[in-house]
Coordinates of C-alpha atoms in Angstrom, one line a residue:
Chain A
X3 CA -6.3 -17.7 17.4
X4 CA -7.2 -21.3 16.5
X5 CA -10.6 -20.7 18.2
X6 CA -11.1 -17.6 16.1
X7 CA -10.2 -19.5 12.9
X8 CA -12.7 -22.2 13.8
X9 CA -15.4 -19.7 14.6
X10 CA -14.8 -17.7 11.4
X11 CA -14.9 -20.9 9.3
X12 CA -18.3 -21.7 10.9
X13 CA -19.5 -18.1 10.4
X14 CA -18.6 -18.0 6.7
X15 CA -19.4 -21.6 6.0
X16 CA -16.2 -21.6 3.9
X17 CA -13.2 -23.7 5.0
X18 CA -11.2 -21.7 2.5
X19 CA -8.0 -19.7 2.5
X20 CA -7.1 -17.5 -0.4
X21 CA -3.4 -17.7 -1.2
X22 CA -2.1 -14.3 -1.9
X23 CA 0.9 -15.4 -4.1
X24 CA 1.0 -12.7 -6.7
X25 CA 3.1 -13.3 -9.8
X26 CA 3.5 -10.1 -11.9
X27 CA 2.0 -12.2 -14.7
X28 CA -1.3 -12.4 -12.8
X29 CA -1.6 -8.7 -12.4
X30 CA -3.8 -6.8 -15.0
X31 CA -2.0 -4.3 -17.3
X32 CA -3.7 -1.3 -15.9
X33 CA -2.3 -1.9 -12.4
X34 CA 1.2 -2.6 -13.6
X35 CA 1.2 0.4 -15.9
X36 CA 0.1 2.7 -13.1
X37 CA 2.7 1.4 -10.6
X38 CA 5.5 1.5 -13.2
X39 CA 4.6 5.0 -14.2
X40 CA 4.8 6.1 -10.6
X41 CA 7.9 4.1 -9.4
X42 CA 9.5 2.9 -12.6
X43 CA 10.2 -0.7 -13.6
X44 CA 11.9 -1.3 -10.3
X45 CA 11.4 -3.4 -7.2
X46 CA 9.3 -0.5 -5.8
X47 CA 7.1 -0.5 -8.9
X48 CA 6.6 -4.3 -8.7
X49 CA 5.8 -4.0 -4.9
X50 CA 3.3 -1.3 -5.5
X51 CA 1.6 -3.3 -8.2
X52 CA 1.4 -6.4 -5.9
X53 CA 0.0 -4.3 -3.1
X54 CA -2.7 -2.7 -5.3
X55 CA -3.6 -6.1 -6.8
X56 CA -3.9 -7.7 -3.3
X57 CA -6.0 -4.9 -2.0
X58 CA -8.6 -5.3 -4.8
X59 CA -8.8 -9.1 -4.2
X60 CA -9.1 -8.7 -0.5
X61 CA -11.8 -6.1 -0.9
X62 CA -13.8 -8.4 -3.1
X63 CA -13.5 -11.6 -1.0
X64 CA -13.0 -10.6 2.6
X65 CA -16.7 -11.1 3.6
X66 CA -16.7 -14.6 2.1
X67 CA -13.6 -16.2 3.7
X68 CA -12.0 -16.6 7.1
X69 CA -8.4 -16.3 6.1
X70 CA -5.7 -15.5 3.6
X71 CA -2.3 -17.0 3.1
X72 CA 0.3 -14.7 1.6
X73 CA 3.3 -16.7 0.3
X74 CA 6.4 -14.6 1.4
X75 CA 8.6 -15.9 -1.4
X76 CA 6.6 -14.0 -4.0
X77 CA 7.4 -10.8 -2.1
X78 CA 10.9 -11.6 -1.0
X79 CA 12.0 -11.9 -4.6
X80 CA 11.6 -8.1 -4.9
X81 CA 13.8 -7.6 -1.9
X82 CA 13.1 -5.0 0.8
X83 CA 10.5 -3.3 -1.3
X84 CA 8.7 -6.6 -1.8
X85 CA 8.8 -7.4 1.9
X86 CA 7.3 -4.0 2.6
X87 CA 4.4 -5.0 0.4
X88 CA 4.1 -8.2 2.4
X89 CA 4.0 -6.2 5.6
X90 CA 1.3 -3.9 4.2
X91 CA -0.7 -6.8 2.9
X92 CA -0.7 -8.6 6.3
X93 CA -1.7 -5.4 8.1
X94 CA -4.5 -4.6 5.6
X95 CA -5.9 -8.2 5.8
X96 CA -6.0 -8.0 9.6
X97 CA -7.8 -4.7 9.5
X98 CA -10.4 -6.5 7.3
X99 CA -10.7 -9.0 10.2
X100 CA -9.1 -11.8 8.1
X101 CA -6.9 -14.3 9.7
X102 CA -3.4 -14.2 8.2
X103 CA -1.4 -17.4 7.7
X104 CA 2.1 -16.4 6.7
X105 CA 3.3 -19.1 4.3
X106 CA 7.0 -18.7 5.2
X107 CA 8.1 -22.4 5.8
X108 CA 10.8 -21.2 8.1
X109 CA 12.7 -23.7 10.2
X110 CA 16.0 -23.4 12.1
X111 CA 17.2 -24.1 15.6
X112 CA 17.4 -22.6 19.0
X113 CA 17.8 -18.8 19.0
X114 CA 17.5 -18.7 15.3
X115 CA 14.1 -20.4 15.3
X116 CA 13.2 -18.0 18.1
X117 CA 14.1 -15.1 15.9
X118 CA 12.0 -16.4 13.0
X119 CA 9.1 -16.9 15.5
X120 CA 9.6 -13.3 16.7
X121 CA 9.7 -12.0 13.1
X122 CA 6.5 -13.6 12.0
X123 CA 4.3 -14.2 15.2
X124 CA 5.9 -12.4 18.1
X125 CA 7.8 -9.4 19.3
X126 CA 11.4 -8.4 19.6
X127 CA 13.0 -6.3 22.2
X128 CA 14.7 -3.1 21.1
X129 CA 15.9 -1.1 24.1
X130 CA 12.8 -0.5 26.3
X131 CA 10.4 -1.4 23.5
X132 CA 8.7 -4.6 22.4
X133 CA 8.1 -4.4 18.6
X134 CA 6.3 -6.6 16.1
X135 CA 7.8 -7.1 12.7
X136 CA 5.5 -9.0 10.2
X137 CA 2.9 -10.1 12.9
X138 CA 1.0 -12.8 11.0
X139 CA -1.6 -14.9 13.0
X140 CA -0.2 -18.3 11.9
X141 CA 3.0 -19.3 10.1
X142 CA 4.0 -22.5 8.3
X143 CA 7.1 -24.2 9.7
X144 CA 9.4 -26.9 8.3
X145 CA 10.0 -29.9 10.6
X146 CA 13.3 -31.3 9.2
X147 CA 15.3 -30.1 12.2
X148 CA 13.1 -31.7 14.8
X149 CA 11.7 -30.4 18.0
X150 CA 14.5 -27.8 18.5
X151 CA 13.1 -26.1 15.4
X152 CA 9.5 -26.2 16.5
X153 CA 9.5 -25.5 20.2
X154 CA 10.7 -21.9 20.0
X155 CA 7.7 -21.3 17.7
X156 CA 5.3 -23.0 20.1
X157 CA 6.6 -20.8 23.0
X158 CA 5.9 -17.6 21.0
X159 CA 2.5 -19.0 20.0
X160 CA 1.6 -19.5 23.7
X161 CA 2.8 -16.0 24.6
X162 CA 1.0 -14.3 21.7
X163 CA -2.1 -16.6 21.2
X164 CA -0.9 -17.6 17.7
X165 CA -0.4 -20.8 15.8
X166 CA 1.7 -22.8 13.3
X167 CA 1.1 -25.3 10.6
X168 CA 3.9 -27.8 10.3
X169 CA 4.7 -29.3 6.9
X170 CA 3.8 -33.0 7.1
X171 CA 3.0 -34.2 3.6
X172 CA 3.5 -31.6 0.9
X173 CA 1.4 -31.4 -2.3
X174 CA 4.2 -31.6 -4.8
X175 CA 5.0 -34.6 -7.1
X176 CA 8.4 -35.3 -5.5
X177 CA 7.2 -34.9 -1.9
X178 CA 7.5 -38.7 -1.5
X179 CA 11.2 -38.7 -2.1
X180 CA 11.8 -38.4 1.6
X181 CA 8.4 -38.0 3.2
X182 CA 7.1 -41.4 2.0
X183 CA 10.1 -43.5 2.9
X184 CA 9.2 -46.2 5.4
X185 CA 10.6 -46.1 9.0
X186 CA 9.6 -49.0 11.2
X187 CA 7.0 -49.9 8.5
X188 CA 5.3 -46.5 8.4
X189 CA 6.1 -43.5 6.2
X190 CA 8.1 -40.5 7.5
X191 CA 5.1 -38.2 7.1
X192 CA 3.2 -40.4 9.7
X193 CA 6.0 -40.0 12.2
X194 CA 6.0 -36.3 11.6
X195 CA 2.2 -36.3 12.0
X196 CA 2.7 -38.1 15.4
X197 CA 5.1 -35.4 16.5
X198 CA 2.6 -32.7 15.4
X199 CA 0.0 -34.3 17.7
X200 CA 2.5 -34.5 20.5
X201 CA 3.6 -30.8 20.0
X202 CA 0.0 -29.8 19.6
X203 CA -1.0 -31.2 23.0
X204 CA 1.2 -28.5 24.6
X205 CA -1.0 -25.7 23.2
X206 CA -4.6 -26.5 22.8
X207 CA -7.6 -24.3 21.9
X208 CA -11.1 -25.3 22.8
X209 CA -11.4 -28.1 20.3
X210 CA -8.4 -27.9 18.1
X211 CA -4.7 -27.3 18.7
X212 CA -2.7 -24.2 17.9
X213 CA -0.3 -26.6 16.2
X214 CA -1.7 -27.6 12.8
X215 CA -0.3 -29.5 9.8
X216 CA 0.1 -29.0 6.1
X217 CA -1.1 -32.0 4.0
X218 CA -1.5 -31.7 0.2
X219 CA -4.9 -32.1 -1.4
X220 CA -3.1 -34.2 -4.1
X221 CA -2.7 -37.1 -1.6
X222 CA -6.2 -37.8 -0.3
X223 CA -5.5 -41.3 0.9
X224 CA -2.6 -40.1 3.0
X225 CA -4.8 -37.3 4.3
X226 CA -7.3 -39.9 5.6
X227 CA -4.6 -41.6 7.6
X228 CA -3.1 -38.4 8.9
X229 CA -6.5 -37.1 9.9
X230 CA -6.6 -40.1 12.4
X231 CA -3.0 -39.7 13.5
X232 CA -3.5 -36.1 14.5
X233 CA -7.2 -35.7 15.3
X234 CA -6.8 -32.3 17.0
X235 CA -4.6 -30.7 14.4
X236 CA -6.2 -28.3 11.9
X237 CA -5.0 -29.3 8.5
X238 CA -4.0 -26.7 6.0
X239 CA -4.6 -28.2 2.6
X240 CA -2.7 -26.8 -0.4
X241 CA -2.9 -28.2 -3.9
X242 CA -6.6 -27.7 -4.7
X243 CA -7.4 -26.4 -8.1
X244 CA -4.3 -25.5 -10.1
X245 CA -2.2 -28.3 -8.7
X246 CA -4.9 -30.9 -9.4
X247 CA -6.7 -31.5 -6.1
X248 CA -10.5 -31.8 -6.5
X249 CA -13.4 -31.2 -4.1
X250 CA -14.2 -34.8 -3.8
X251 CA -10.6 -35.5 -2.7
X252 CA -11.0 -33.2 0.3
X253 CA -13.5 -35.0 2.4
X254 CA -10.9 -37.2 4.0
X255 CA -9.1 -34.2 5.5
X256 CA -12.2 -33.2 7.6
X257 CA -13.4 -34.6 10.9
X258 CA -16.9 -35.8 11.6
X259 CA -17.7 -32.4 13.0
X260 CA -17.3 -30.9 9.5
X261 CA -14.2 -29.1 10.8
X262 CA -10.5 -29.7 11.0
X263 CA -9.4 -28.6 7.6
X264 CA -9.0 -25.4 5.6
X265 CA -8.3 -25.6 1.9
X266 CA -6.0 -23.2 0.1
X267 CA -6.4 -21.9 -3.4
X268 CA -4.0 -19.4 -4.8
X269 CA -3.8 -19.0 -8.6
X270 CA -7.3 -20.4 -9.0
X271 CA -8.7 -17.4 -7.1
X272 CA -6.3 -14.5 -7.6
X273 CA -5.8 -15.1 -11.3
X274 CA -9.4 -16.2 -11.9
X275 CA -9.8 -13.3 -14.4
X276 CA -7.3 -15.1 -16.7
X277 CA -9.4 -18.3 -16.9
X278 CA -11.9 -18.9 -19.7
X279 CA -14.6 -19.6 -17.1
X280 CA -14.3 -16.0 -15.7
X281 CA -13.2 -14.1 -18.7
X282 CA -16.5 -12.3 -18.9
X283 CA -15.4 -10.1 -16.0
X284 CA -12.5 -8.7 -18.0
X285 CA -9.2 -7.4 -16.7
X286 CA -10.9 -4.3 -15.3
X287 CA -13.0 -6.4 -12.9
X288 CA -10.5 -9.0 -11.8
X289 CA -11.6 -8.6 -8.2
X290 CA -15.1 -9.7 -9.1
X291 CA -13.7 -12.7 -11.0
X292 CA -11.9 -13.7 -7.8
X293 CA -15.1 -13.3 -5.8
X294 CA -16.9 -15.6 -8.3
X295 CA -14.1 -18.1 -8.0
X296 CA -14.4 -18.1 -4.2
X297 CA -18.1 -18.7 -4.4
X298 CA -17.6 -21.6 -6.9
X299 CA -14.9 -23.1 -4.7
X300 CA -17.2 -22.8 -1.6
X301 CA -20.0 -24.6 -3.5
X302 CA -17.6 -27.3 -4.8
X303 CA -16.3 -28.1 -1.3
X304 CA -19.7 -27.8 0.3
X305 CA -21.1 -30.3 -2.3
X306 CA -18.2 -32.7 -1.6
X307 CA -18.6 -32.6 2.1
X308 CA -22.4 -33.1 1.7
X309 CA -21.8 -36.1 -0.5
X310 CA -19.0 -37.4 1.7
Chain B
X3 CA 31.5 -19.6 -7.4
X4 CA 32.5 -23.0 -5.8
X5 CA 35.9 -22.6 -7.7
X6 CA 36.3 -19.2 -6.1
X7 CA 35.4 -20.6 -2.7
X8 CA 38.0 -23.3 -3.1
X9 CA 40.7 -20.9 -4.3
X10 CA 40.0 -18.4 -1.5
X11 CA 40.2 -21.2 1.1
X12 CA 43.6 -22.2 -0.3
X13 CA 44.8 -18.5 -0.5
X14 CA 43.8 -17.8 3.2
X15 CA 44.7 -21.2 4.5
X16 CA 41.5 -20.9 6.5
X17 CA 38.6 -23.2 5.9
X18 CA 36.5 -20.8 8.0
X19 CA 33.3 -18.9 7.6
X20 CA 32.3 -16.3 10.1
X21 CA 28.6 -16.4 10.9
X22 CA 27.2 -12.8 11.0
X23 CA 24.3 -13.7 13.3
X24 CA 24.1 -10.5 15.4
X25 CA 22.0 -10.5 18.5
X26 CA 21.6 -7.1 20.1
X27 CA 23.1 -8.5 23.2
X28 CA 26.4 -9.1 21.4
X29 CA 26.7 -5.4 20.3
X30 CA 28.8 -3.1 22.5
X31 CA 26.9 -0.3 24.3
X32 CA 28.7 2.5 22.4
X33 CA 27.3 1.2 19.1
X34 CA 23.8 0.7 20.4
X35 CA 23.7 4.1 22.1
X36 CA 24.8 5.9 18.9
X37 CA 22.2 4.0 16.8
X38 CA 19.4 4.6 19.3
X39 CA 20.2 8.3 19.6
X40 CA 20.0 8.6 15.9
X41 CA 17.0 6.4 15.1
X42 CA 15.3 5.8 18.5
X43 CA 14.7 2.4 20.1
X44 CA 13.1 1.2 16.9
X45 CA 13.6 -1.5 14.3
X46 CA 15.6 1.2 12.3
X47 CA 17.8 1.8 15.4
X48 CA 18.4 -2.0 15.8
X49 CA 19.2 -2.4 12.2
X50 CA 21.7 0.5 12.2
X51 CA 23.4 -1.0 15.3
X52 CA 23.6 -4.4 13.6
X53 CA 25.0 -2.8 10.4
X54 CA 27.7 -0.8 12.2
X55 CA 28.6 -3.9 14.3
X56 CA 28.9 -6.1 11.2
X57 CA 31.0 -3.6 9.4
X58 CA 33.5 -3.4 12.2
X59 CA 33.9 -7.2 12.3
X60 CA 34.2 -7.5 8.6
X61 CA 36.8 -4.8 8.5
X62 CA 38.9 -6.6 11.1
X63 CA 38.6 -10.1 9.6
X64 CA 38.1 -9.9 5.9
X65 CA 41.8 -10.5 5.0
X66 CA 41.9 -13.7 7.0
X67 CA 38.8 -15.5 5.8
X68 CA 37.2 -16.6 2.6
X69 CA 33.6 -16.2 3.5
X70 CA 30.9 -15.0 5.8
X71 CA 27.5 -16.5 6.5
X72 CA 24.8 -14.0 7.6
X73 CA 21.9 -15.7 9.3
X74 CA 18.8 -13.9 7.9
X75 CA 16.5 -14.7 10.8
X76 CA 18.6 -12.3 13.0
X77 CA 17.7 -9.5 10.5
X78 CA 14.2 -10.7 9.6
X79 CA 13.1 -10.3 13.3
X80 CA 13.5 -6.5 12.8
X81 CA 11.2 -6.6 9.8
X82 CA 11.9 -4.5 6.7
X83 CA 14.5 -2.4 8.5
X84 CA 16.3 -5.5 9.5
X85 CA 16.3 -6.9 6.0
X86 CA 17.7 -3.7 4.7
X87 CA 20.6 -4.2 7.1
X88 CA 20.9 -7.8 5.7
X89 CA 21.0 -6.4 2.2
X90 CA 23.7 -3.8 3.1
X91 CA 25.7 -6.4 4.9
X92 CA 25.7 -8.8 1.9
X93 CA 26.7 -5.9 -0.4
X94 CA 29.5 -4.7 1.8
X95 CA 31.0 -8.2 2.3
X96 CA 31.0 -8.7 -1.5
X97 CA 32.8 -5.4 -1.9
X98 CA 35.4 -6.7 0.5
X99 CA 35.7 -9.7 -1.8
X100 CA 34.3 -12.1 0.7
X101 CA 32.0 -14.9 -0.5
X102 CA 28.6 -14.6 1.1
X103 CA 26.6 -17.7 2.2
X104 CA 23.1 -16.6 2.9
X105 CA 21.9 -18.8 5.7
X106 CA 18.3 -18.7 4.8
X107 CA 17.2 -22.4 4.9
X108 CA 14.5 -21.7 2.4
X109 CA 12.6 -24.5 0.7
X110 CA 9.3 -24.7 -1.1
X111 CA 8.1 -26.1 -4.4
X112 CA 8.0 -25.1 -8.1
X113 CA 7.4 -21.4 -8.8
X114 CA 7.7 -20.6 -5.1
X115 CA 11.2 -22.2 -4.8
X116 CA 12.1 -20.4 -8.0
X117 CA 11.0 -17.1 -6.3
X118 CA 13.3 -17.8 -3.3
X119 CA 16.1 -18.7 -5.6
X120 CA 15.6 -15.4 -7.5
X121 CA 15.4 -13.5 -4.2
X122 CA 18.7 -14.9 -2.8
X123 CA 20.8 -15.9 -5.8
X124 CA 19.2 -14.8 -9.0
X125 CA 17.3 -12.0 -10.7
X126 CA 13.7 -11.2 -11.2
X127 CA 12.1 -9.6 -14.2
X128 CA 10.3 -6.3 -13.7
X129 CA 9.1 -4.9 -17.0
X130 CA 12.1 -4.6 -19.2
X131 CA 14.6 -4.9 -16.3
X132 CA 16.3 -7.9 -14.6
X133 CA 16.9 -7.1 -11.0
X134 CA 18.8 -8.8 -8.1
X135 CA 17.3 -8.6 -4.6
X136 CA 19.6 -9.9 -1.9
X137 CA 22.2 -11.5 -4.3
X138 CA 24.2 -13.8 -2.0
X139 CA 26.7 -16.2 -3.5
X140 CA 25.4 -19.3 -1.9
X141 CA 22.2 -20.1 0.0
X142 CA 21.3 -22.9 2.5
X143 CA 18.3 -24.9 1.4
X144 CA 15.9 -27.3 3.2
X145 CA 15.4 -30.7 1.5
X146 CA 12.2 -31.9 3.2
X147 CA 10.1 -31.2 0.0
X148 CA 12.4 -33.3 -2.2
X149 CA 13.8 -32.5 -5.7
X150 CA 10.9 -30.2 -6.6
X151 CA 12.3 -27.8 -3.9
X152 CA 15.9 -28.1 -4.9
X153 CA 15.9 -28.1 -8.7
X154 CA 14.7 -24.5 -9.1
X155 CA 17.6 -23.5 -7.0
X156 CA 20.1 -25.5 -9.1
X157 CA 18.7 -23.9 -12.3
X158 CA 19.4 -20.4 -10.9
X159 CA 22.8 -21.5 -9.7
X160 CA 23.6 -22.7 -13.2
X161 CA 22.5 -19.4 -14.8
X162 CA 24.2 -17.2 -12.2
X163 CA 27.3 -19.3 -11.3
X164 CA 26.2 -19.6 -7.7
X165 CA 25.7 -22.5 -5.2
X166 CA 23.7 -24.0 -2.5
X167 CA 24.3 -26.0 0.7
X168 CA 21.5 -28.5 1.4
X169 CA 20.7 -29.4 5.0
X170 CA 21.7 -33.0 5.5
X171 CA 22.5 -33.5 9.2
X172 CA 22.0 -30.5 11.3
X173 CA 24.0 -29.7 14.4
X174 CA 21.2 -29.4 17.0
X175 CA 20.5 -32.0 19.7
X176 CA 17.1 -33.1 18.3
X177 CA 18.3 -33.3 14.7
X178 CA 18.1 -37.1 15.0
X179 CA 14.3 -37.1 15.6
X180 CA 13.7 -37.5 11.9
X181 CA 17.2 -37.3 10.3
X182 CA 18.5 -40.4 12.1
X183 CA 15.5 -42.6 11.5
X184 CA 16.4 -45.8 9.6
X185 CA 15.1 -46.3 6.1
X186 CA 16.2 -49.6 4.4
X187 CA 18.8 -49.9 7.2
X188 CA 20.4 -46.5 6.7
X189 CA 19.5 -43.2 8.3
X190 CA 17.5 -40.6 6.5
X191 CA 20.5 -38.2 6.4
X192 CA 22.4 -40.7 4.3
X193 CA 19.6 -40.9 1.8
X194 CA 19.5 -37.1 1.7
X195 CA 23.3 -37.1 1.3
X196 CA 22.9 -39.4 -1.7
X197 CA 20.5 -37.1 -3.3
X198 CA 22.9 -34.2 -2.7
X199 CA 25.5 -36.2 -4.6
X200 CA 23.0 -36.8 -7.4
X201 CA 21.8 -33.2 -7.6
X202 CA 25.4 -32.0 -7.4
X203 CA 26.5 -34.0 -10.5
X204 CA 24.2 -31.7 -12.5
X205 CA 26.3 -28.7 -11.7
X206 CA 30.0 -29.3 -11.1
X207 CA 32.9 -26.9 -10.7
X208 CA 36.5 -28.0 -11.3
X209 CA 36.9 -30.3 -8.4
X210 CA 33.8 -29.7 -6.3
X211 CA 30.1 -29.3 -7.0
X212 CA 28.0 -26.2 -6.7
X213 CA 25.7 -28.2 -4.6
X214 CA 27.1 -28.6 -1.1
X215 CA 25.8 -29.9 2.2
X216 CA 25.3 -28.8 5.8
X217 CA 26.5 -31.4 8.4
X218 CA 26.9 -30.4 12.0
X219 CA 30.4 -30.5 13.7
X220 CA 28.6 -32.0 16.7
X221 CA 28.2 -35.3 14.8
X222 CA 31.7 -36.2 13.6
X223 CA 31.1 -39.9 13.1
X224 CA 28.2 -39.1 10.8
X225 CA 30.3 -36.6 9.0
X226 CA 32.8 -39.3 8.3
X227 CA 30.2 -41.4 6.5
X228 CA 28.6 -38.5 4.7
X229 CA 32.1 -37.4 3.5
X230 CA 32.2 -40.7 1.6
X231 CA 28.6 -40.6 0.4
X232 CA 29.0 -37.2 -1.3
X233 CA 32.7 -36.9 -2.1
X234 CA 32.3 -33.9 -4.4
X235 CA 30.1 -31.9 -2.1
X236 CA 31.6 -29.1 -0.1
X237 CA 30.4 -29.5 3.5
X238 CA 29.4 -26.4 5.5
X239 CA 30.0 -27.4 9.1
X240 CA 28.1 -25.4 11.8
X241 CA 28.3 -26.2 15.5
X242 CA 32.0 -25.5 16.1
X243 CA 32.7 -23.6 19.3
X244 CA 29.6 -22.3 21.1
X245 CA 27.6 -25.5 20.2
X246 CA 30.4 -27.8 21.4
X247 CA 32.2 -29.0 18.2
X248 CA 36.0 -29.1 18.6
X249 CA 38.8 -28.9 16.2
X250 CA 39.7 -32.5 16.5
X251 CA 36.1 -33.5 15.5
X252 CA 36.5 -31.7 12.2
X253 CA 39.0 -33.8 10.5
X254 CA 36.4 -36.3 9.3
X255 CA 34.6 -33.6 7.3
X256 CA 37.6 -33.0 5.1
X257 CA 38.9 -34.9 2.1
X258 CA 42.4 -36.2 1.6
X259 CA 43.2 -33.1 -0.4
X260 CA 42.7 -31.0 2.8
X261 CA 39.6 -29.5 1.2
X262 CA 35.9 -30.2 1.1
X263 CA 34.8 -28.5 4.3
X264 CA 34.3 -25.0 5.6
X265 CA 33.7 -24.6 9.3
X266 CA 31.3 -21.9 10.6
X267 CA 31.7 -20.0 13.9
X268 CA 29.2 -17.3 14.8
X269 CA 29.0 -16.3 18.4
X270 CA 32.6 -17.5 19.1
X271 CA 33.9 -14.9 16.6
X272 CA 31.5 -12.0 16.6
X273 CA 30.9 -11.9 20.4
X274 CA 34.5 -12.8 21.2
X275 CA 35.0 -9.5 23.1
X276 CA 32.5 -10.9 25.7
X277 CA 34.6 -14.0 26.4
X278 CA 37.1 -14.0 29.3
X279 CA 39.8 -15.1 26.8
X280 CA 39.5 -11.9 24.8
X281 CA 38.3 -9.4 27.4
X282 CA 41.6 -7.6 27.3
X283 CA 40.5 -6.0 24.0
X284 CA 37.5 -4.3 25.8
X285 CA 34.2 -3.3 24.2
X286 CA 35.9 -0.5 22.3
X287 CA 38.1 -2.9 20.3
X288 CA 35.6 -5.7 19.7
X289 CA 36.7 -6.0 16.1
X290 CA 40.2 -6.8 17.2
X291 CA 38.8 -9.4 19.6
X292 CA 37.0 -11.0 16.6
X293 CA 40.2 -11.0 14.6
X294 CA 42.1 -12.7 17.5
X295 CA 39.3 -15.3 17.7
X296 CA 39.6 -16.0 13.9
X297 CA 43.4 -16.5 14.2
X298 CA 42.9 -18.9 17.2
X299 CA 40.2 -20.8 15.3
X300 CA 42.5 -21.1 12.2
X301 CA 45.3 -22.4 14.4
X302 CA 42.9 -24.9 16.1
X303 CA 41.7 -26.3 12.8
X304 CA 45.1 -26.3 11.2
X305 CA 46.5 -28.2 14.2
X306 CA 43.6 -30.8 14.0
X307 CA 44.1 -31.3 10.3
X308 CA 47.8 -31.6 10.8
X309 CA 47.3 -34.3 13.5
X310 CA 44.5 -36.0 11.6

């Protein structure tokens, strides 16, 4: 799956992942109204609106991008109905040949981590059957519990040809509270990065590992160091756009081969129609606004990599 | 909710939480067969078996214990059907006046953490309605992302009179990989414990905070230190029984008042019928085996606290 990600990034020329993190406030009135008419102002209504919204965005961007990253929290808040919309979204994106990175940030130990790995990347045994639940291609994983939390995911990745991105340095303002603290003279995130490189050696693709890392666009200097600490890890870079990361900041996350990083934008793409820059599309054509925003992001990153 | 937890612990004399972490291998054949006959060897069949199994255990233990802790991974692996069983389990336990600690170990940032908090502890707005999704009483939370990940949970806890347990020192063998590393001469888990005390000061109950901590029974010496670092935090203690923690190890997690800790046992209770010690109950009476195991655990902890 990491080989497929690399080849799709080359094919599209776009090291971009669109974050499918729908808030109801991003969804145009006509979609909400239709869903609420059909299902009421209920979790089912919200889930239907999210699903219709996602479909339109995917339809308008799937030829431009290699991957999407649905954030499961945005679905989980609507309970079982919301998670059903998550499931449908994953399936639909895979039908469109997009790689799906489940942004689930799960992490537990032993049999529990194995259950999360089965839920999101693998299969579970029920009687004589082996059944997939959410079946994403990649999942994000939290490292706080150490190797016991990560290894069960790697095992499933090996069985199913899938991958993970381990949180190393997150994009948020307070990420330094623990992640930046010095241990033997180097910040915790570097130690985590070293473990990512070590875990990644257990499951290599052709040029990159199935074990990648999450490093926020908002910390480009740290990205530069982490790029060297884990040269074979693909870096998933959140924090571009709405969170303040700029194209020029991104160059450090890439390797000399122009590969090694994939940059996420969520609100900047899926709620593009609400921005002044794209308001000419109007609420009716929000999918086209998202398409324009992807093209602009691609140009911004291309320019930065060219200059860098 | 922390006041209710404390009063229920006093009332039952049992600082015990039963972990509802059903594996299909724990479920007696008669329950599996019935569920599979009705729903097939499908996620729906697995979910039905889990639900019937949980109900029987809850019915046989609810008068003895203050709380249960369903581990969501064990449900999530069966997808939407599994999460529906989780939802039903939470609701049923609350009807039985048990406090429900959702062992979800979620953690993200900003609006995403807020969405997880809404999913598990709060409400979400759909049109003119405010709707609860899973609606547990407490949730476990991962601290790796710092305050940005925790504060949205605390906000919801304040609004809804609910609580969280933050992972501080986990019970697994590799928990030390990052958690034990020294920062300014003290391990990371102590720094996290200090933040728990700080976050907890923002939302206090009568004698304990709504912000508790998870510290594994397998590390009693660290528990002793952490007890002092965060005197007002209730400590949720996993790792008793199957993972190797013993009654005598637990005394350090409690305060002088005999309160301040609640000890989890999962497999040791819910799969008691499979142990030699309780085999006399037989698969038919697995609920009674669980009841006997709770009584034994209560006696073991009571004895340890008495001696300690």
